[in-house]
Coordinates of C-alpha atoms and ligand atoms in Angstrom, one line a residue:
M1 CA 0.0 0.0 0.0
T2 CA 1.3 3.5 -0.9
A3 CA 1.6 5.8 2.1
I4 CA 1.5 9.5 1.7
S5 CA 3.7 11.4 4.2
A6 CA 2.4 14.4 6.0
R7 CA 5.0 16.5 4.1
A8 CA 3.9 15.2 0.7
L9 CA 0.2 15.9 1.5
R10 CA 1.1 19.4 2.7
L11 CA 2.8 20.1 -0.6
L12 CA -0.2 18.7 -2.5
L13 CA -2.6 20.7 -0.4
D14 CA -0.7 23.9 -1.0
D15 CA -2.8 26.9 -0.1
W16 CA -5.9 25.0 1.1
R17 CA -7.5 27.5 3.5
T18 CA -10.7 29.4 2.7
T19 CA -12.7 31.7 4.8
G20 CA -15.0 28.8 5.9
P21 CA -14.3 26.3 8.7
A22 CA -10.8 24.9 8.4
Y23 CA -11.9 21.2 8.7
A24 CA -14.4 21.7 5.8
A25 CA -11.8 23.4 3.6
L26 CA -9.3 20.7 4.3
A27 CA -11.8 17.9 3.7
D28 CA -12.8 19.5 0.4
R29 CA -9.3 19.8 -0.8
I30 CA -8.4 16.3 0.1
R31 CA -11.6 15.1 -1.7
L32 CA -10.4 16.9 -4.9
L33 CA -6.9 15.3 -4.6
V34 CA -8.6 11.9 -4.4
L35 CA -11.0 12.6 -7.2
D36 CA -8.3 13.8 -9.7
G37 CA -5.8 11.1 -8.8
R38 CA -3.2 13.1 -7.0
V39 CA -3.9 11.0 -3.9
P40 CA -4.2 7.5 -5.3
I41 CA -7.1 5.3 -4.4
A42 CA -6.1 2.8 -1.6
S43 CA -3.1 5.0 -0.5
R44 CA -2.7 5.6 3.3
L45 CA -3.1 9.2 4.5
P46 CA -0.9 10.5 7.3
A47 CA -1.8 9.9 10.9
E48 CA -3.9 12.7 12.3
R49 CA -1.2 13.9 14.7
E50 CA 1.5 14.1 12.0
L51 CA -0.8 15.9 9.6
A52 CA -1.8 18.4 12.3
E53 CA 1.8 19.2 12.9
A54 CA 2.7 19.5 9.3
L55 CA -0.2 21.8 8.6
R56 CA 0.1 23.6 11.9
V57 CA -3.5 23.1 12.8
S58 CA -5.1 21.5 15.8
R59 CA -5.6 17.7 15.9
T60 CA -9.3 18.3 16.2
T61 CA -9.3 20.0 12.8
I62 CA -7.8 16.9 11.2
T63 CA -10.1 14.5 13.1
A64 CA -13.1 16.5 11.9
A65 CA -11.8 16.7 8.3
Y66 CA -11.1 12.9 8.2
A67 CA -14.5 12.2 9.8
H68 CA -16.2 14.4 7.1
L69 CA -14.3 12.5 4.4
R70 CA -15.2 9.1 5.9
E71 CA -18.9 10.1 6.0
A72 CA -18.8 11.2 2.4
G73 CA -17.1 7.9 1.4
Y74 CA -13.6 9.2 0.5
L75 CA -11.8 7.6 3.4
D76 CA -11.9 4.1 5.0
S77 CA -10.5 3.4 8.4
V78 CA -8.6 0.1 8.0
R79 CA -7.4 -1.7 11.1
G80 CA -3.7 -1.5 11.2
S81 CA -3.4 0.7 8.2
G82 CA -5.0 4.0 9.4
S83 CA -7.0 6.1 7.0
V84 CA -7.1 4.9 3.4
A85 CA -8.3 6.9 0.4
R86 CA -11.2 5.6 -1.6
L87 CA -14.1 6.7 -3.8
P88 CA -17.7 6.7 -2.7
G89 CA -19.9 3.8 -3.9
R90 CA -18.6 0.4 -4.6
A91 CA -16.8 1.2 -7.9
P92 CA -13.1 1.8 -7.3
V93 CA -12.9 4.2 -10.3
N94 CA -14.2 7.6 -10.9
L95 CA -17.4 7.1 -12.8
D96 CA -18.5 10.8 -12.8
A97 CA -17.5 11.3 -16.4
H98 CA -20.1 8.7 -17.5
R99 CA -22.9 10.1 -15.5
P100 CA -25.5 11.7 -17.8
G101 CA -25.8 15.4 -17.2
Y102 CA -22.1 16.0 -16.5
L103 CA -20.2 18.1 -18.9
D104 CA -16.6 16.8 -18.9
F105 CA -14.1 19.6 -19.5
S106 CA -11.4 17.7 -17.7
K107 CA -10.5 16.0 -21.0
A108 CA -9.1 17.9 -24.0
A109 CA -10.2 15.9 -27.0
L110 CA -12.1 16.3 -30.2
P111 CA -15.1 14.2 -31.2
A112 CA -14.4 11.6 -33.9
I113 CA -14.0 12.7 -37.5
P114 CA -17.3 12.3 -39.2
D115 CA -16.3 9.4 -41.5
I116 CA -14.6 7.2 -38.9
A117 CA -17.3 4.6 -39.3
D118 CA -16.6 4.4 -43.1
A119 CA -12.9 4.0 -42.4
V120 CA -13.6 1.2 -40.0
R121 CA -15.8 -0.5 -42.6
R122 CA -13.0 -0.2 -45.2
A123 CA -10.5 -1.6 -42.7
A124 CA -12.9 -4.5 -42.0
D125 CA -12.9 -5.3 -45.7
R126 CA -9.2 -5.7 -45.6
L127 CA -9.2 -7.7 -42.4
P128 CA -9.6 -11.2 -43.9
A129 CA -5.9 -11.1 -45.1
H130 CA -4.9 -10.9 -41.5
L131 CA -7.3 -13.3 -39.8
G132 CA -4.8 -16.2 -39.9
D133 CA -2.5 -14.3 -37.5
S134 CA -3.0 -13.4 -33.9
G135 CA -4.7 -10.1 -34.6
F136 CA -2.2 -8.0 -32.8
D137 CA 1.5 -7.4 -33.1
P138 CA 4.2 -5.7 -31.0
V139 CA 6.0 -3.7 -33.7
G140 CA 3.2 -2.6 -36.0
L141 CA 2.0 -3.4 -39.5
P142 CA 4.7 -2.7 -42.1
E143 CA 2.3 -0.5 -44.2
L144 CA 1.4 1.6 -41.2
R145 CA 5.0 2.0 -40.1
S146 CA 6.0 3.0 -43.6
A147 CA 3.1 5.6 -43.7
I148 CA 4.2 7.1 -40.4
A149 CA 7.8 7.2 -41.5
E150 CA 6.9 8.9 -44.8
R151 CA 5.0 11.5 -43.0
Y152 CA 8.0 12.3 -40.7
T153 CA 10.2 12.4 -43.7
R154 CA 7.9 14.9 -45.5
R155 CA 7.8 17.0 -42.3
G156 CA 11.6 17.3 -42.3
L157 CA 12.7 14.3 -40.2
P158 CA 14.0 11.6 -42.5
T159 CA 12.7 8.3 -41.1
D160 CA 12.7 4.6 -42.2
A161 CA 9.9 2.2 -41.2
D162 CA 12.2 0.3 -38.9
Q163 CA 12.7 3.4 -36.8
V164 CA 9.0 3.3 -35.9
M165 CA 7.0 1.0 -33.6
V166 CA 3.2 1.3 -33.2
T167 CA 1.7 1.4 -29.7
V168 CA -1.7 1.4 -28.0
G169 CA -2.0 5.2 -28.1
A170 CA 0.7 7.7 -26.9
Q171 CA 0.1 6.9 -23.3
S172 CA 1.4 3.3 -23.5
A173 CA 4.3 4.7 -25.5
I174 CA 5.1 7.1 -22.6
G175 CA 4.8 4.2 -20.2
L176 CA 7.0 2.0 -22.3
V177 CA 9.8 4.5 -22.9
T178 CA 10.0 5.7 -19.3
R179 CA 9.8 2.2 -17.8
T180 CA 12.5 0.9 -20.2
L181 CA 14.9 3.8 -20.1
L182 CA 14.7 4.8 -16.5
S183 CA 15.8 2.9 -13.4
R184 CA 14.6 3.6 -9.9
G185 CA 16.4 6.7 -8.5
D186 CA 17.4 8.1 -12.0
R187 CA 17.0 11.8 -12.6
A188 CA 14.3 12.9 -15.1
L189 CA 13.4 16.3 -16.4
I190 CA 9.8 17.4 -17.0
E191 CA 8.1 20.7 -17.7
A192 CA 6.0 22.3 -15.1
P193 CA 3.1 22.3 -15.7
S194 CA 2.9 19.1 -17.8
Y195 CA 0.6 16.4 -18.9
P196 CA -0.5 14.7 -15.7
H197 CA -0.2 11.1 -16.9
A198 CA 3.4 11.7 -18.0
I199 CA 4.2 13.0 -14.5
D200 CA 2.6 9.8 -13.2
A201 CA 4.7 7.6 -15.6
L202 CA 8.0 9.2 -14.5
R203 CA 7.0 8.6 -10.8
A204 CA 5.9 5.1 -11.5
A205 CA 9.3 4.5 -13.1
G206 CA 10.9 5.6 -9.8
A207 CA 12.5 8.7 -11.3
R208 CA 13.6 11.7 -9.2
V209 CA 12.0 14.6 -11.1
A210 CA 13.5 18.0 -11.8
T211 CA 11.1 20.6 -13.3
V212 CA 11.5 23.3 -15.9
P213 CA 8.9 26.1 -15.8
V214 CA 6.8 26.8 -18.9
S215 CA 4.3 29.7 -18.9
A216 CA 1.6 30.7 -21.3
D217 CA 3.1 34.2 -21.5
A218 CA 6.8 33.5 -21.8
G219 CA 7.2 29.8 -22.8
W220 CA 10.1 27.8 -21.4
D221 CA 12.3 29.2 -18.7
E222 CA 15.5 28.8 -20.7
D223 CA 17.8 29.5 -17.9
V224 CA 16.3 26.7 -15.7
L225 CA 16.2 24.3 -18.7
D226 CA 19.9 25.0 -19.2
Q227 CA 20.7 24.6 -15.5
V228 CA 18.8 21.4 -15.1
L229 CA 20.4 19.8 -18.1
R230 CA 23.9 20.9 -17.0
G231 CA 23.5 20.5 -13.3
V232 CA 21.5 17.3 -13.1
S233 CA 22.4 15.6 -16.3
P234 CA 19.0 13.8 -16.3
T235 CA 18.8 10.3 -17.8
L236 CA 15.7 11.3 -19.6
G237 CA 13.7 14.4 -20.3
Y238 CA 10.0 14.4 -21.3
L239 CA 9.0 17.5 -23.2
M240 CA 6.1 18.8 -25.3
P241 CA 7.9 21.1 -27.7
D242 CA 4.7 21.8 -29.8
F243 CA 1.5 23.2 -28.4
H244 CA 2.5 22.1 -24.9
N245 CA -0.3 20.7 -22.8
P246 CA -1.6 22.7 -20.9
T247 CA 0.1 26.1 -21.8
G248 CA -0.3 25.8 -25.6
R249 CA 3.3 27.2 -26.2
S250 CA 5.7 25.9 -28.8
M251 CA 9.5 25.9 -28.7
S252 CA 11.3 28.1 -31.3
P253 CA 13.6 26.3 -33.7
E254 CA 16.6 27.9 -31.9
L255 CA 15.5 26.6 -28.5
R256 CA 15.0 23.1 -30.0
E257 CA 18.5 23.1 -31.4
R258 CA 20.1 24.5 -28.2
T259 CA 18.2 22.1 -25.9
L260 CA 19.0 19.1 -28.0
T261 CA 22.7 20.0 -28.4
L262 CA 23.1 20.4 -24.7
A263 CA 21.1 17.2 -23.9
A264 CA 23.4 15.3 -26.3
R265 CA 26.5 16.7 -24.5
Q266 CA 25.1 15.7 -21.1
G267 CA 23.9 12.2 -22.3
T268 CA 20.3 13.0 -21.7
V269 CA 17.7 11.3 -23.9
L270 CA 14.9 13.7 -24.7
V271 CA 11.5 12.3 -25.4
A272 CA 9.3 14.7 -27.4
D273 CA 5.6 14.0 -27.0
E274 CA 4.2 15.3 -30.3
T275 CA 0.6 14.3 -29.7
M276 CA -0.5 17.9 -30.5
A277 CA 2.3 18.8 -33.0
E278 CA 0.1 19.0 -36.1
L279 CA -2.7 21.0 -34.6
A280 CA -1.4 24.5 -35.4
I281 CA -4.1 27.2 -35.5
D282 CA -2.1 30.3 -36.2
A283 CA 1.5 29.2 -35.7
P284 CA 3.7 28.2 -38.6
D285 CA 4.6 24.5 -39.0
V286 CA 8.0 23.6 -37.5
A287 CA 9.9 20.4 -38.3
P288 CA 9.6 17.6 -35.7
F289 CA 11.8 18.2 -32.6
A290 CA 14.2 15.3 -33.4
A291 CA 15.0 16.9 -36.7
F292 CA 17.1 19.4 -34.7
D293 CA 19.1 16.7 -32.9
P294 CA 22.7 16.5 -33.8
A295 CA 23.2 13.3 -31.8
K296 CA 20.1 11.5 -33.1
L297 CA 19.3 10.4 -29.5
A298 CA 15.9 12.0 -29.2
I299 CA 12.8 9.9 -29.1
T300 CA 9.5 11.0 -30.6
I301 CA 6.0 10.0 -29.5
G302 CA 3.0 10.5 -31.7
S303 CA -0.7 9.6 -31.8
V304 CA -3.9 9.9 -33.7
G305 CA -5.8 10.3 -30.4
K306 CA -6.1 14.1 -30.9
T307 CA -6.4 14.2 -34.6
L308 CA -8.7 11.3 -35.7
W309 CA -10.3 10.2 -32.5
G310 CA -9.3 9.0 -29.0
G311 CA -11.3 5.9 -29.6
I312 CA -8.8 4.6 -32.1
R313 CA -6.0 3.6 -29.7
I314 CA -3.1 4.1 -32.1
G315 CA 0.1 5.8 -31.2
W316 CA 3.8 5.3 -32.1
I317 CA 7.4 5.8 -31.1
R318 CA 10.1 7.0 -33.5
A319 CA 13.7 6.4 -32.5
E320 CA 16.9 4.9 -33.7
R321 CA 16.6 1.2 -34.7
S322 CA 18.5 -0.1 -31.7
V323 CA 16.2 1.8 -29.3
I324 CA 13.1 0.6 -31.1
Q325 CA 14.4 -3.0 -30.8
R326 CA 15.0 -2.5 -27.1
L327 CA 11.5 -1.1 -26.6
V328 CA 9.9 -3.9 -28.6
R329 CA 11.7 -6.5 -26.4
A330 CA 10.6 -4.7 -23.2
R331 CA 6.9 -4.3 -24.4
S332 CA 5.4 -7.6 -23.3
T333 CA 5.3 -6.7 -19.6
S334 CA 2.6 -4.2 -20.3
D335 CA 0.8 -5.3 -23.4
L336 CA 1.4 -7.8 -26.2
G337 CA 0.8 -5.7 -29.2
T338 CA -1.5 -3.3 -31.1
P339 CA -4.8 -4.5 -32.6
I340 CA -4.6 -5.0 -36.4
L341 CA -8.0 -3.7 -37.1
E342 CA -7.2 -0.3 -35.6
Q343 CA -3.9 -0.2 -37.4
L344 CA -5.7 -0.8 -40.7
V345 CA -8.1 2.1 -39.9
V346 CA -5.2 4.5 -39.4
A347 CA -3.2 3.3 -42.4
D348 CA -6.4 4.1 -44.5
L349 CA -6.9 7.5 -42.9
L350 CA -3.2 8.5 -43.1
E351 CA -3.7 8.6 -46.9
R352 CA -5.7 11.8 -46.5
Y353 CA -4.3 13.0 -43.2
D354 CA -3.5 16.5 -44.6
D355 CA -7.2 17.1 -45.4
I356 CA -8.3 15.8 -42.0
I357 CA -5.7 17.9 -40.2
A358 CA -6.9 21.0 -42.1
V359 CA -10.5 20.4 -40.9
R360 CA -9.3 19.8 -37.3
R361 CA -7.3 23.1 -37.3
E362 CA -10.5 25.0 -38.4
Q363 CA -12.5 23.3 -35.7
L364 CA -9.9 24.3 -33.1
R365 CA -9.8 27.9 -34.4
A366 CA -13.6 28.1 -34.0
G367 CA -13.4 26.6 -30.5
R368 CA -10.6 28.9 -29.4
D369 CA -12.3 32.0 -30.7
H370 CA -15.6 31.0 -29.1
L371 CA -14.1 30.2 -25.7
E372 CA -12.1 33.5 -25.8
R373 CA -15.2 35.6 -26.5
A374 CA -17.4 33.7 -24.0
L375 CA -14.9 34.1 -21.2
A376 CA -14.3 37.8 -22.0
D377 CA -18.0 38.4 -21.7
A378 CA -18.6 36.2 -18.6
I379 CA -15.5 36.5 -16.5
P380 CA -13.4 39.4 -17.9
E381 CA -11.0 39.4 -15.0
W382 CA -9.4 36.1 -16.1
R383 CA -6.3 36.3 -18.2
V384 CA -6.9 34.1 -21.2
P385 CA -3.8 33.7 -23.4
R386 CA -4.1 33.6 -27.2
V387 CA -3.8 29.9 -28.0
Q388 CA -1.8 29.2 -31.2
G389 CA -2.5 25.5 -31.5
G390 CA -3.2 22.3 -29.6
L391 CA -6.4 21.8 -27.6
T392 CA -6.0 23.7 -24.4
A393 CA -6.0 27.2 -22.9
W394 CA -4.1 27.7 -19.6
I395 CA -6.0 30.5 -17.9
N396 CA -4.7 32.7 -15.1
L397 CA -7.5 33.1 -12.6
G398 CA -5.6 35.9 -10.8
A399 CA -6.0 34.2 -7.4
P400 CA -5.0 30.8 -6.0
V401 CA -8.5 29.3 -6.1
S402 CA -8.3 26.7 -8.9
S403 CA -9.2 23.7 -6.6
Q404 CA -12.0 25.6 -5.0
L405 CA -13.4 26.6 -8.4
V406 CA -13.3 23.0 -9.6
L407 CA -15.2 21.8 -6.6
A408 CA -17.8 24.6 -7.0
A409 CA -18.1 23.8 -10.8
R410 CA -18.6 20.1 -10.0
T411 CA -21.8 20.8 -8.0
R412 CA -23.0 22.7 -11.2
G413 CA -22.5 19.7 -13.4
L414 CA -19.1 20.7 -14.9
L415 CA -16.0 18.5 -14.5
L416 CA -12.7 20.2 -14.7
A417 CA -9.0 19.4 -13.9
A418 CA -7.7 21.8 -11.3
G419 CA -4.4 23.6 -12.1
P420 CA -2.4 21.6 -9.5
R421 CA -3.1 18.4 -11.4
F422 CA -0.6 19.6 -14.0
G423 CA 2.2 20.3 -11.5
V424 CA 4.5 18.0 -9.6
D425 CA 4.0 19.3 -6.1
G426 CA 0.8 21.2 -5.7
A427 CA 1.7 24.4 -7.6
F428 CA -0.6 26.1 -10.1
E429 CA -3.5 27.0 -7.9
R430 CA -3.8 30.2 -9.9
F431 CA -4.4 28.3 -13.2
L432 CA -7.2 26.4 -14.9
R433 CA -6.9 24.4 -18.0
L434 CA -9.8 24.7 -20.3
P435 CA -10.2 22.7 -23.6
I436 CA -10.9 24.6 -26.8
S437 CA -12.1 21.4 -28.5
Y438 CA -15.8 21.5 -27.5
S439 CA -18.8 22.8 -29.5
A440 CA -20.0 26.4 -29.1
Q441 CA -23.0 25.1 -27.2
E442 CA -21.0 23.0 -24.8
T443 CA -18.5 25.8 -24.3
D444 CA -21.4 28.2 -23.5
A445 CA -22.8 25.8 -20.9
A446 CA -19.4 25.3 -19.4
V447 CA -18.7 29.0 -19.2
A448 CA -22.1 29.6 -17.6
A449 CA -21.3 27.0 -14.9
L450 CA -17.9 28.5 -14.4
R451 CA -19.3 32.0 -14.0
D452 CA -21.8 30.7 -11.4
A453 CA -19.1 28.9 -9.6
W454 CA -16.7 31.8 -9.8
V455 CA -19.0 34.3 -8.2
T456 CA -19.3 32.1 -5.1
L457 CA -15.5 32.4 -4.7
V458 CA -15.1 36.1 -5.2
P459 CA -15.1 37.1 -1.6
D460 CA -12.3 34.7 -0.8
T461 CA -10.5 35.8 -3.9
F462 CA -10.4 39.4 -2.7
A463 CA -9.4 38.4 0.8
D464 CA -6.2 36.9 -0.7
P465 CA -3.4 39.6 -0.3
S466 CA -1.4 38.4 -3.2
F467 CA -4.4 38.9 -5.5
L468 CA -4.9 42.5 -4.2
A469 CA -1.2 43.1 -4.9
E470 CA -1.6 42.1 -8.4
V471 CA -4.7 44.1 -9.2
V472 CA -3.4 47.3 -7.7
Ligands
PLP2 C1 0.3 15.4 -24.2 C2 -0.4 14.1 -24.3 N1 0.3 13.0 -24.5 C3 -0.3 11.8 -24.6 C4 -1.7 11.7 -24.5 C5 -2.3 10.4 -24.6 O1 -2.7 10.1 -25.9 P1 -3.3 8.8 -26.4 O2 -4.8 9.0 -26.4 O3 -2.8 8.6 -27.8 O4 -2.9 7.7 -25.4 C6 -2.4 12.9 -24.3 C7 -3.9 12.8 -24.2 O5 -4.5 13.5 -23.5 C8 -1.8 14.1 -24.2 O6 -2.5 15.2 -24.0

């Protein structure tokens, strides 16, 4: 059983106090940490006395907060194990997203392209040629690997089919690469904020994580990036150089080249998650990250999850042949291969991928413009950056209230991921990630719920001295 220390929970809780009773504020914040996975289900919370000391509150406050959580079904008292995190009801997973009536803005994803069903039918017609085999394979269909390699070559990164392996989405690629290349205790670099499941993957691999700040206004903190690479010489760095999730920023060609050159010198393998790379709205297309790598060490992860549909679970890894071979050998501990039918669907759709991408870009442009306008009307005090591509806007709320806002929005039927979900240690309470990938109608409904939730927080907001300092 994982145990969360009092110190770790204090970091996750960050600035948890509100003007209401302390026990209720604390219980609310722990509930959110459980709901969004930062406190894993079945993990042991700190003993009451230790948490009271770490948070500098009375033991009664902790007792009352834990009692509140127990009553609401978020904690179990297990003999000999203390207080263990759980979710209400019998199901051990969060089923909120499947409840009718909830609008799920915690996910940034587009609906399927309209003719996905036709593509599946065409793939089914081609399936009989494969029915004599197992139906899945660990490396990928040669025709799909060639199509992916050709696309990289066309985009400025010469690639052969044997430098590509097909995976079950980008997520399993992230898991495979981190698990295979990192040993427990190795140093790893990641952006802050970053994609939460990549943070989880580095942690699961036992890495000691060093972070490099990225902001929607200024992009990468280049000094820190330089310092971490030079000072720590991480074994692996996970980056999103294009339309970074959640900030939407992209690295300039100069920064790509500088970062890769320094990483090569320090022996750091950089992994570029390019899940969003082709979804430019206003930005010019830049060659894939690895095209700037003098040492040819960089690994690229791609996916059709954000372009075609998340329901087609196809991703891939592009790397040097020897690395691909190592990854293929290591794969079987997590899955045995990628389904052939889905590979056939993607091979079919890659033939007209340019047209599909062009439509997706227009959808995202419309989504971005609509969200910008709706927020400017409803909550003009938020700072909404101009998103240049990808699927998300990283909004500055002007006050450290993201978790509170997310809880308040939840009671209004809107599911969101709070800013701290994108950090390593409870930072980003001032930020909220909103997807730009939803229809105008859904976005309007979400913004209305946000507005209702926001006004309930405003008194707290103005009680926060750092907010007053900023608005002066
Ligand atoms: C940056 C990033 N990488 C990877 C993934 C996972 O992609 P896939 O659906 O292909 O597993 C996502 C999905 O949200 C993502 O945002």
